[in-house]
Amino acid sequence: MEESIPVVNSIDGLYPDANVPSQKERWQALLDHFEEKYGRKAAFVTRSPGRVNLIGEHVDYSLYEVLPMAIAADVLIAVAPSLSKEHQDGNTVIPILNINPRKHRPSECTLSPMGEADIDATVHEWTNYFKAGFNGAIRLLRKETPDFSPCSMDILVDGNVPAGGGLSSSAAFVCASALAVLRANGRDSVKKKELVELAIVSERAVGVNSGGMDQSASVFSLRGDALGVSFSPQLFAEAIPFPKIDPPITFMIAQSFVTSDKHVTAPRCYNLRVVECTLAAEMMAKDLGVALEDDSAPLGRSLRGLQHALFAGGETNKIPPVALGDPQTPPKQQLETMLSTVFDLLEYERGYTREEIAANLSISVSTLEEKYMTKFPVDADLFMLGKRARHVFSEALRVIAFKELLQDSAAAENPDVLLRLGALMNETQTSCRDIYECSCPEVDQLCTIAREAGAYGSRLTGAGWGGCTVHLVPKDEVDTIRGAWIEHYYRVREPEISDEKLQEAIVVSEPGQGSVM
């Protein structure tokens, strides 16, 4: 947790061995392009990868543990600090170029007199992610030196994490950007935890109630291991080695090619779920007679905070008072109690109107909207609080079970371990589809095809509503599953799909290395 971001002089060890030659060519092309565009060499490159979440979907912003791993796809930023470049109005300007200018047009970041970049979250502009990382880094540097003034810099970006694919391209971009700005302004050593914490807050400036899993996986991950990330009582990450079994644990990632950029669809998808989970916690707390404390969740209250309040010892503030749970109760038992409490207190099949929620919380509708729906606007008439809370508590239980299986010392001798891990992933997909309602028909189809072709477990990964799927598969069935997807999904959707696009669509994934510079 307190380690610094590695500073490396070679990319050996950052990628799967088979990918290193092509990655060396890619890095060299980035450096050559930088020198061609700016007339000087880059001083350094920062790198942050995307991630795939193995289990723990849509629970990080409720402050429950998740189990992601970094992937090989990443964002690279070549940087050279420079003397301030000024417009005629005297403001410092940072040029931002992309290795693919047809897709990502050249832009610039104009700093305010306070030395920060203005971000219009209503406009989906690719450089907003650099600006978010820039501002987070500058605020950290100003905490250390109040009169700090940032330098300008030349920037060239290369990213191969699919945007809108559920692999956290935005978090990778924000983390790499913040790291670039810190290094350019004299920070040769950057703590992993400080980078993650500033990146979590920074990405929210782009208009998304980010929970923290994506940034943690991008920064903390170690090649070869999964990552356990918890958020309560504070951010904590630990490497979770995969058990050495035969056949080895193998994951495949398949793209649906249904793009669902959470920064665009957030008001009716991602941000709405954050609001629903927060309001579920508030309403249950009110009914149970417990007070929620502010926490690090995006809206300051969480279902994890509700669990903590209910197992804090003492009594509720109801009349007559009711005894609270023992804080020493095992986490699994606490979650089982929380799950049963959802069924007792919240409607499941129907949603709640704003008027009903406001009446329950004894506040006006305008106060409700101002407190929960202004910072990150939502587009909904009904809020499915019972369904969302049920998913969160059941998914948190699945994370515990998945982690226990990975850490079981007898896992290598257990012939059923892969089947049990796969079953948990399948349960997650069912919950995401039917209860959290964040899947889509194309994702469901990819999962069904994979299971019928021999996958142990298949599920969406990332925000959902499209994007990518992750699959636990027998190593000797990789080609069979790939062939089934090509025949029954990709060539059906796009009969003339190219081999290059199919290579992009289907990846056998190894746990990757986190951020470096």
XYZ file of C-alpha atoms in Angstrom:
517
model
C 0.000 0.000 0.000
C 2.820 2.431 0.798
C 5.002 1.436 -2.143
C 5.951 3.975 -4.767
C 5.106 3.723 -8.447
C 7.930 1.686 -10.060
C 10.408 3.623 -12.187
C 11.644 1.328 -14.954
C 14.187 1.566 -17.756
C 12.822 -1.348 -19.779
C 9.364 -2.638 -20.630
C 10.454 -6.251 -20.096
C 8.178 -7.616 -17.400
C 5.337 -5.208 -18.109
C 3.626 -7.401 -20.706
C 3.170 -11.102 -21.467
C 6.402 -12.399 -22.983
C 4.806 -12.986 -26.380
C 3.686 -9.337 -26.546
C 6.996 -7.690 -25.637
C 8.411 -7.383 -29.206
C 5.278 -5.655 -30.552
C 5.091 -3.434 -27.472
C 8.708 -2.342 -27.930
C 7.793 -1.257 -31.449
C 4.766 0.608 -30.102
C 6.773 2.443 -27.433
C 9.456 3.382 -29.951
C 6.807 4.668 -32.370
C 5.420 6.842 -29.583
C 8.858 8.322 -28.844
C 9.621 8.858 -32.533
C 6.254 10.536 -33.110
C 6.824 12.789 -30.094
C 10.152 13.988 -31.432
C 8.654 14.518 -34.893
C 5.765 16.623 -33.549
C 7.561 18.630 -30.879
C 11.108 18.818 -32.252
C 12.659 17.375 -29.099
C 12.814 14.083 -27.245
C 10.323 13.045 -24.561
C 11.793 13.187 -21.066
C 9.796 10.193 -19.807
C 6.685 8.065 -20.373
C 3.964 7.194 -17.867
C 1.864 4.049 -18.196
C -1.365 2.907 -16.563
C -3.313 -0.189 -17.669
C -6.961 -1.025 -18.030
C -8.503 -3.684 -15.872
C -10.945 -6.565 -15.891
C -13.052 -7.152 -12.807
C -13.262 -10.820 -11.884
C -16.025 -10.395 -9.329
C -17.556 -7.588 -7.287
C -19.599 -5.719 -9.869
C -21.129 -2.361 -8.967
C -20.241 -2.670 -5.273
C -17.148 -0.457 -5.001
C -19.177 2.752 -4.710
C -21.081 1.091 -1.862
C -17.616 0.534 -0.288
C -17.563 -3.272 -0.610
C -14.530 -5.299 -1.631
C -13.769 -6.133 -5.266
C -11.400 -8.519 -7.054
C -10.058 -7.052 -10.322
C -6.799 -7.565 -12.183
C -4.887 -5.312 -14.558
C -4.673 -6.238 -18.239
C -1.997 -5.674 -20.856
C -3.938 -2.942 -22.682
C -2.869 0.448 -21.369
C -2.508 4.206 -21.779
C 0.953 5.640 -22.469
C 1.769 9.325 -22.134
C 5.062 10.697 -23.451
C 6.007 13.939 -21.710
C 8.557 16.719 -21.864
C 8.313 19.584 -19.331
C 8.750 23.006 -20.882
C 8.801 26.693 -20.178
C 5.307 28.142 -19.984
C 3.573 28.581 -23.319
C 1.143 31.470 -23.234
C -1.759 32.679 -25.318
C -2.161 36.386 -25.887
C -4.388 36.506 -22.800
C -1.450 35.357 -20.700
C -2.834 31.935 -19.755
C -0.535 28.911 -19.789
C -1.373 26.374 -22.510
C -0.486 22.679 -22.625
C -0.657 21.042 -26.091
C -2.203 17.549 -26.030
C -1.718 15.300 -29.043
C -2.792 11.723 -29.689
C -0.952 9.086 -31.684
C -4.257 8.636 -33.558
C -5.242 12.206 -34.556
C -8.076 11.070 -36.836
C -9.900 9.548 -33.889
C -8.704 11.977 -31.217
C -8.150 15.419 -32.655
C -5.253 17.588 -31.430
C -6.233 19.784 -28.528
C -4.807 21.904 -25.770
C -5.374 22.542 -22.111
C -5.597 26.192 -21.133
C -4.944 26.809 -17.460
C -6.917 29.295 -15.413
C -5.113 32.040 -13.461
C -5.264 29.585 -10.524
C -3.252 27.105 -12.572
C -6.053 24.561 -13.099
C -7.766 23.224 -16.207
C -11.432 23.968 -16.808
C -13.554 20.864 -17.457
C -16.994 20.972 -19.038
C -18.465 17.640 -17.917
C -21.448 18.118 -20.236
C -19.171 17.805 -23.284
C -17.668 14.385 -24.002
C -14.147 15.496 -24.949
C -11.246 13.019 -24.826
C -8.861 15.510 -23.230
C -11.181 15.916 -20.229
C -9.495 12.856 -18.718
C -6.073 14.457 -18.975
C -7.482 17.639 -17.458
C -9.030 15.659 -14.588
C -5.698 14.004 -13.809
C -3.899 17.320 -14.187
C -6.159 19.048 -11.648
C -5.874 16.212 -9.161
C -2.101 16.273 -9.352
C -1.906 20.071 -9.013
C -4.159 20.049 -5.942
C -1.929 17.447 -4.321
C 1.184 19.518 -5.081
C -0.505 22.628 -3.673
C -1.193 20.823 -0.406
C 2.546 20.323 -0.115
C 3.485 23.803 -1.399
C 0.589 26.302 -1.190
C 2.087 28.772 -3.689
C 3.015 26.039 -6.188
C 2.737 27.025 -9.881
C 2.651 24.234 -12.497
C 4.990 24.046 -15.458
C 3.754 23.596 -18.990
C 4.589 20.400 -20.849
C 4.311 18.742 -24.231
C 2.016 15.711 -24.213
C 1.531 12.788 -26.625
C -0.963 10.037 -25.750
C -1.280 6.466 -27.008
C -4.007 4.223 -25.618
C -5.214 0.764 -26.658
C -7.821 0.157 -23.936
C -11.152 0.063 -25.833
C -13.271 3.094 -24.925
C -16.715 2.137 -23.665
C -15.656 -1.510 -23.478
C -15.889 -1.967 -19.723
C -12.110 -2.197 -19.244
C -11.662 1.218 -17.599
C -9.978 3.215 -20.318
C -10.971 6.418 -18.516
C -9.357 5.415 -15.215
C -6.183 4.352 -17.024
C -6.061 7.739 -18.784
C -6.671 9.739 -15.583
C -4.071 7.757 -13.611
C -1.438 8.045 -16.344
C -2.189 11.778 -16.698
C -1.918 12.534 -12.989
C 1.320 10.575 -12.820
C 2.688 12.492 -15.821
C 1.877 15.861 -14.252
C 3.413 14.911 -10.908
C 6.621 13.712 -12.560
C 6.838 16.752 -14.869
C 6.551 19.032 -11.848
C 9.398 17.457 -9.952
C 7.910 14.467 -8.148
C 10.338 11.663 -8.963
C 8.656 9.410 -6.402
C 4.880 8.963 -6.226
C 3.136 6.752 -3.690
C 0.642 4.324 -5.200
C -2.008 5.119 -2.611
C -1.821 8.883 -3.128
C -2.114 8.431 -6.888
C -5.193 6.206 -6.507
C -6.891 8.523 -4.036
C -6.410 11.626 -6.168
C -7.461 9.769 -9.341
C -10.719 8.537 -7.758
C -11.756 12.088 -6.900
C -10.386 13.510 -10.151
C -12.431 11.274 -12.437
C -15.636 12.415 -10.744
C -14.965 15.829 -12.279
C -15.698 14.303 -15.676
C -19.249 13.568 -14.514
C -19.209 10.023 -13.117
C -19.712 8.815 -9.543
C -16.550 6.698 -9.679
C -16.217 4.177 -6.871
C -12.470 3.475 -6.845
C -12.024 -0.062 -8.143
C -10.834 1.008 -11.593
C -8.122 3.355 -10.354
C -6.955 0.849 -7.707
C -6.603 -1.937 -10.262
C -4.759 0.334 -12.683
C -2.204 1.416 -10.092
C -1.806 -1.326 -7.457
C -1.843 -4.457 -9.627
C 1.133 -6.802 -9.804
C 1.777 -9.002 -12.800
C 0.499 -12.533 -12.217
C -1.888 -11.777 -9.340
C -5.461 -10.708 -8.811
C -6.015 -7.689 -6.571
C -8.240 -7.513 -3.516
C -9.390 -3.923 -2.983
C -11.418 -2.795 0.023
C -12.652 0.714 0.789
C -13.812 0.606 4.409
C -12.662 1.814 6.848
C -10.048 3.084 4.357
C -8.578 2.194 0.994
C -6.580 -1.045 1.134
C -5.221 -3.280 -1.627
C -3.503 -6.646 -1.497
C -2.200 -9.058 -4.123
C -4.210 -12.281 -4.315
C -2.111 -15.001 -5.998
C -3.942 -17.517 -8.134
C -3.626 -21.099 -6.906
C -1.236 -23.251 -8.932
C -3.577 -25.833 -10.382
C -3.588 -28.083 -13.435
C -5.013 -27.024 -15.809
C -4.065 -23.441 -14.870
C -6.701 -20.790 -14.231
C -7.331 -19.071 -17.564
C -9.477 -16.022 -18.321
C -10.785 -14.867 -21.682
C -12.189 -11.413 -22.458
C -14.715 -10.959 -25.254
C -15.982 -7.617 -26.517
C -19.650 -7.241 -27.337
C -18.875 -4.191 -29.521
C -21.874 -2.562 -27.891
C -20.378 0.709 -26.708
C -21.749 2.110 -23.480
C -19.576 4.999 -22.390
C -20.586 5.554 -18.795
C -19.718 9.241 -19.076
C -22.407 9.600 -21.766
C -25.116 7.282 -20.424
C -24.436 8.032 -16.748
C -27.696 9.874 -15.896
C -29.851 6.840 -16.708
C -27.334 4.082 -16.020
C -24.189 4.330 -13.873
C -24.927 7.484 -11.884
C -28.531 6.393 -11.381
C -27.333 3.163 -9.746
C -25.089 5.154 -7.405
C -28.057 7.294 -6.369
C -30.306 4.245 -5.942
C -27.801 2.506 -3.670
C -27.303 5.660 -1.623
C -31.048 6.208 -1.198
C -31.549 2.539 -0.289
C -29.056 3.014 2.544
C -30.749 6.238 3.696
C -34.261 4.768 3.674
C -33.255 1.561 5.466
C -31.369 3.577 8.076
C -34.439 5.740 8.676
C -36.708 2.707 9.045
C -34.253 0.932 11.351
C -33.611 3.958 13.535
C -29.857 4.263 13.006
C -27.781 7.290 12.012
C -25.464 7.034 9.016
C -22.068 8.684 9.255
C -20.471 10.412 6.286
C -18.022 8.164 4.445
C -15.909 8.082 1.277
C -18.726 6.929 -1.018
C -19.457 9.247 -3.967
C -22.502 10.817 -2.265
C -21.171 10.518 1.270
C -23.411 7.646 2.429
C -23.283 3.959 1.535
C -24.766 0.520 2.089
C -21.464 -0.450 3.733
C -21.946 2.482 6.090
C -25.414 1.143 6.897
C -23.937 -2.263 7.713
C -21.385 -0.616 9.981
C -24.129 1.335 11.764
C -26.233 -1.791 12.321
C -23.308 -3.729 13.776
C -21.833 -0.999 15.933
C -23.185 -2.273 19.248
C -25.529 -0.258 21.465
C -29.152 0.487 20.550
C -31.181 2.111 17.777
C -32.842 5.493 18.268
C -36.277 3.935 17.826
C -38.826 3.979 20.630
C -38.605 1.463 22.184
C -34.914 1.050 21.308
C -33.691 -2.131 19.601
C -30.317 -3.714 20.270
C -27.787 -3.312 17.453
C -25.613 -6.140 16.193
C -22.292 -7.105 17.727
C -19.372 -5.529 15.804
C -17.476 -8.826 16.228
C -20.032 -10.664 14.087
C -18.195 -12.255 11.114
C -18.524 -10.220 7.884
C -20.318 -13.030 6.046
C -22.949 -13.295 8.774
C -23.357 -9.511 8.811
C -23.990 -9.483 5.057
C -26.510 -12.312 5.312
C -28.384 -10.238 7.896
C -28.244 -7.186 5.633
C -29.635 -9.200 2.741
C -32.597 -10.426 4.748
C -33.193 -6.875 6.000
C -33.610 -5.669 2.404
C -36.506 -8.081 1.919
C -38.108 -6.863 5.143
C -37.850 -3.135 4.448
C -37.754 -2.353 0.738
C -40.197 -3.063 -2.058
C -38.626 -5.365 -4.630
C -40.776 -5.451 -7.749
C -41.809 -1.800 -7.885
C -39.798 1.379 -7.770
C -40.144 4.390 -5.491
C -41.069 7.851 -6.727
C -39.165 10.939 -5.635
C -42.208 11.948 -3.583
C -42.253 8.611 -1.730
C -38.529 8.730 -0.974
C -38.697 12.330 0.206
C -41.656 11.554 2.484
C -39.807 8.578 3.983
C -36.735 10.709 4.692
C -38.862 13.602 5.991
C -37.450 16.062 3.477
C -38.886 17.942 0.505
C -38.519 16.693 -3.052
C -36.402 19.737 -3.884
C -34.067 18.956 -0.983
C -33.859 15.322 -2.111
C -32.908 16.371 -5.629
C -30.429 18.973 -4.470
C -28.672 16.565 -2.108
C -28.551 13.439 -4.272
C -29.237 14.373 -7.896
C -27.523 17.691 -8.578
C -23.802 17.008 -8.450
C -24.321 14.047 -10.799
C -27.753 14.427 -12.473
C -29.955 11.376 -13.018
C -32.758 10.671 -15.441
C -35.414 8.503 -13.747
C -38.997 8.625 -12.499
C -38.762 5.442 -10.404
C -35.897 4.260 -8.202
C -35.519 0.486 -7.765
C -34.037 0.570 -4.280
C -34.894 -2.977 -3.204
C -33.385 -4.588 -6.268
C -30.189 -2.548 -6.135
C -29.533 -3.217 -2.442
C -30.233 -6.930 -2.895
C -27.615 -7.127 -5.653
C -24.993 -5.260 -3.635
C -25.279 -7.431 -0.512
C -25.431 -10.706 -2.465
C -22.493 -9.670 -4.658
C -20.453 -8.743 -1.583
C -21.084 -12.280 -0.310
C -19.908 -13.723 -3.630
C -16.669 -11.722 -3.399
C -15.963 -13.239 0.018
C -16.612 -16.743 -1.322
C -14.457 -16.170 -4.443
C -11.563 -14.819 -2.387
C -11.765 -17.716 0.054
C -11.506 -20.186 -2.818
C -8.448 -18.420 -4.260
C -6.745 -18.346 -0.862
C -7.616 -21.928 0.110
C -4.322 -23.732 0.707
C -5.909 -26.939 -0.593
C -7.176 -25.341 -3.817
C -4.508 -27.026 -5.941
C -5.794 -30.431 -4.856
C -9.493 -29.504 -5.148
C -10.874 -30.709 -8.495
C -14.003 -28.597 -8.040
C -12.341 -25.220 -7.431
C -12.717 -24.001 -11.021
C -16.347 -25.113 -11.149
C -17.085 -23.290 -7.896
C -15.322 -20.112 -9.025
C -17.221 -20.278 -12.304
C -20.543 -20.784 -10.549
C -19.990 -17.575 -8.570
C -19.264 -15.661 -11.776
C -22.441 -17.064 -13.342
C -24.451 -15.965 -10.306
C -23.024 -12.468 -10.701
C -24.121 -12.326 -14.326
C -27.631 -13.437 -13.398
C -27.813 -10.749 -10.728
C -26.437 -8.062 -13.074
C -28.987 -9.057 -15.703
C -32.118 -9.523 -13.599
C -31.621 -7.518 -10.394
C -29.153 -4.715 -11.075
C -30.315 -4.521 -14.692
C -26.968 -3.491 -16.132
C -26.498 -6.167 -18.762
C -27.784 -6.217 -22.360
C -28.842 -8.954 -24.842
C -25.482 -9.018 -26.609
C -23.562 -9.517 -23.363
C -26.034 -12.209 -22.292
C -25.532 -13.978 -25.639
C -21.717 -13.972 -25.345
C -22.009 -15.507 -21.876
C -24.448 -18.187 -23.030
C -22.290 -19.157 -26.014
C -19.193 -19.430 -23.821
C -20.888 -21.626 -21.216
C -22.319 -23.927 -23.874
C -18.823 -24.227 -25.374
C -17.255 -25.215 -22.056
C -16.578 -22.085 -19.947
C -16.788 -22.559 -16.190
C -18.140 -19.068 -15.611
C -19.090 -16.044 -17.717
C -20.184 -12.547 -16.825
C -20.100 -8.921 -17.852
C -17.242 -6.864 -16.535
C -17.159 -3.142 -15.947
C -20.107 -0.797 -15.813
C -22.197 -2.965 -18.137
C -24.933 -2.011 -20.620
C -22.540 -3.329 -23.250
C -18.765 -3.472 -23.216
C -16.785 -6.603 -22.403
C -17.358 -9.977 -20.827
C -14.929 -12.058 -18.758
C -14.855 -15.854 -18.758
C -13.130 -18.474 -16.599
C -12.314 -21.279 -19.007
C -10.430 -24.597 -19.217
C -7.107 -23.828 -20.875
C -7.617 -26.622 -23.398
C -11.016 -25.182 -24.454
C -9.768 -21.722 -25.423
C -9.855 -22.417 -29.164
C -13.273 -24.081 -28.950
C -14.804 -21.119 -27.131
C -13.158 -18.638 -29.487
C -14.545 -20.547 -32.468
C -18.034 -20.633 -30.968
C -18.036 -16.850 -30.481
C -16.816 -16.245 -34.019
C -19.435 -18.538 -35.554
C -22.457 -17.672 -33.425
C -21.847 -14.033 -32.470
C -19.231 -12.052 -34.398
C -19.870 -13.375 -37.933
C -23.615 -13.197 -37.348
C -23.362 -9.521 -36.393
C -20.729 -8.672 -38.995
C -20.317 -11.332 -41.726
C -17.239 -9.623 -43.206
C -15.488 -9.022 -39.883
C -11.720 -8.916 -40.332
C -9.194 -11.156 -38.615
C -7.663 -8.017 -37.082
C -10.960 -7.020 -35.483
C -11.485 -10.568 -34.202
C -8.049 -10.444 -32.582
C -9.120 -7.245 -30.861
C -12.453 -8.780 -29.844
C -11.165 -11.935 -28.114
C -8.213 -11.921 -25.730
C -6.765 -14.554 -23.441
C -5.903 -12.393 -20.465
C -3.108 -12.676 -17.948
C -2.987 -10.558 -14.773
C -0.963 -7.488 -15.708
C 1.351 -4.952 -14.097
C 0.010 -1.677 -12.713
C 1.240 1.873 -13.282
C 4.892 2.621 -14.003
C 6.979 5.559 -15.166
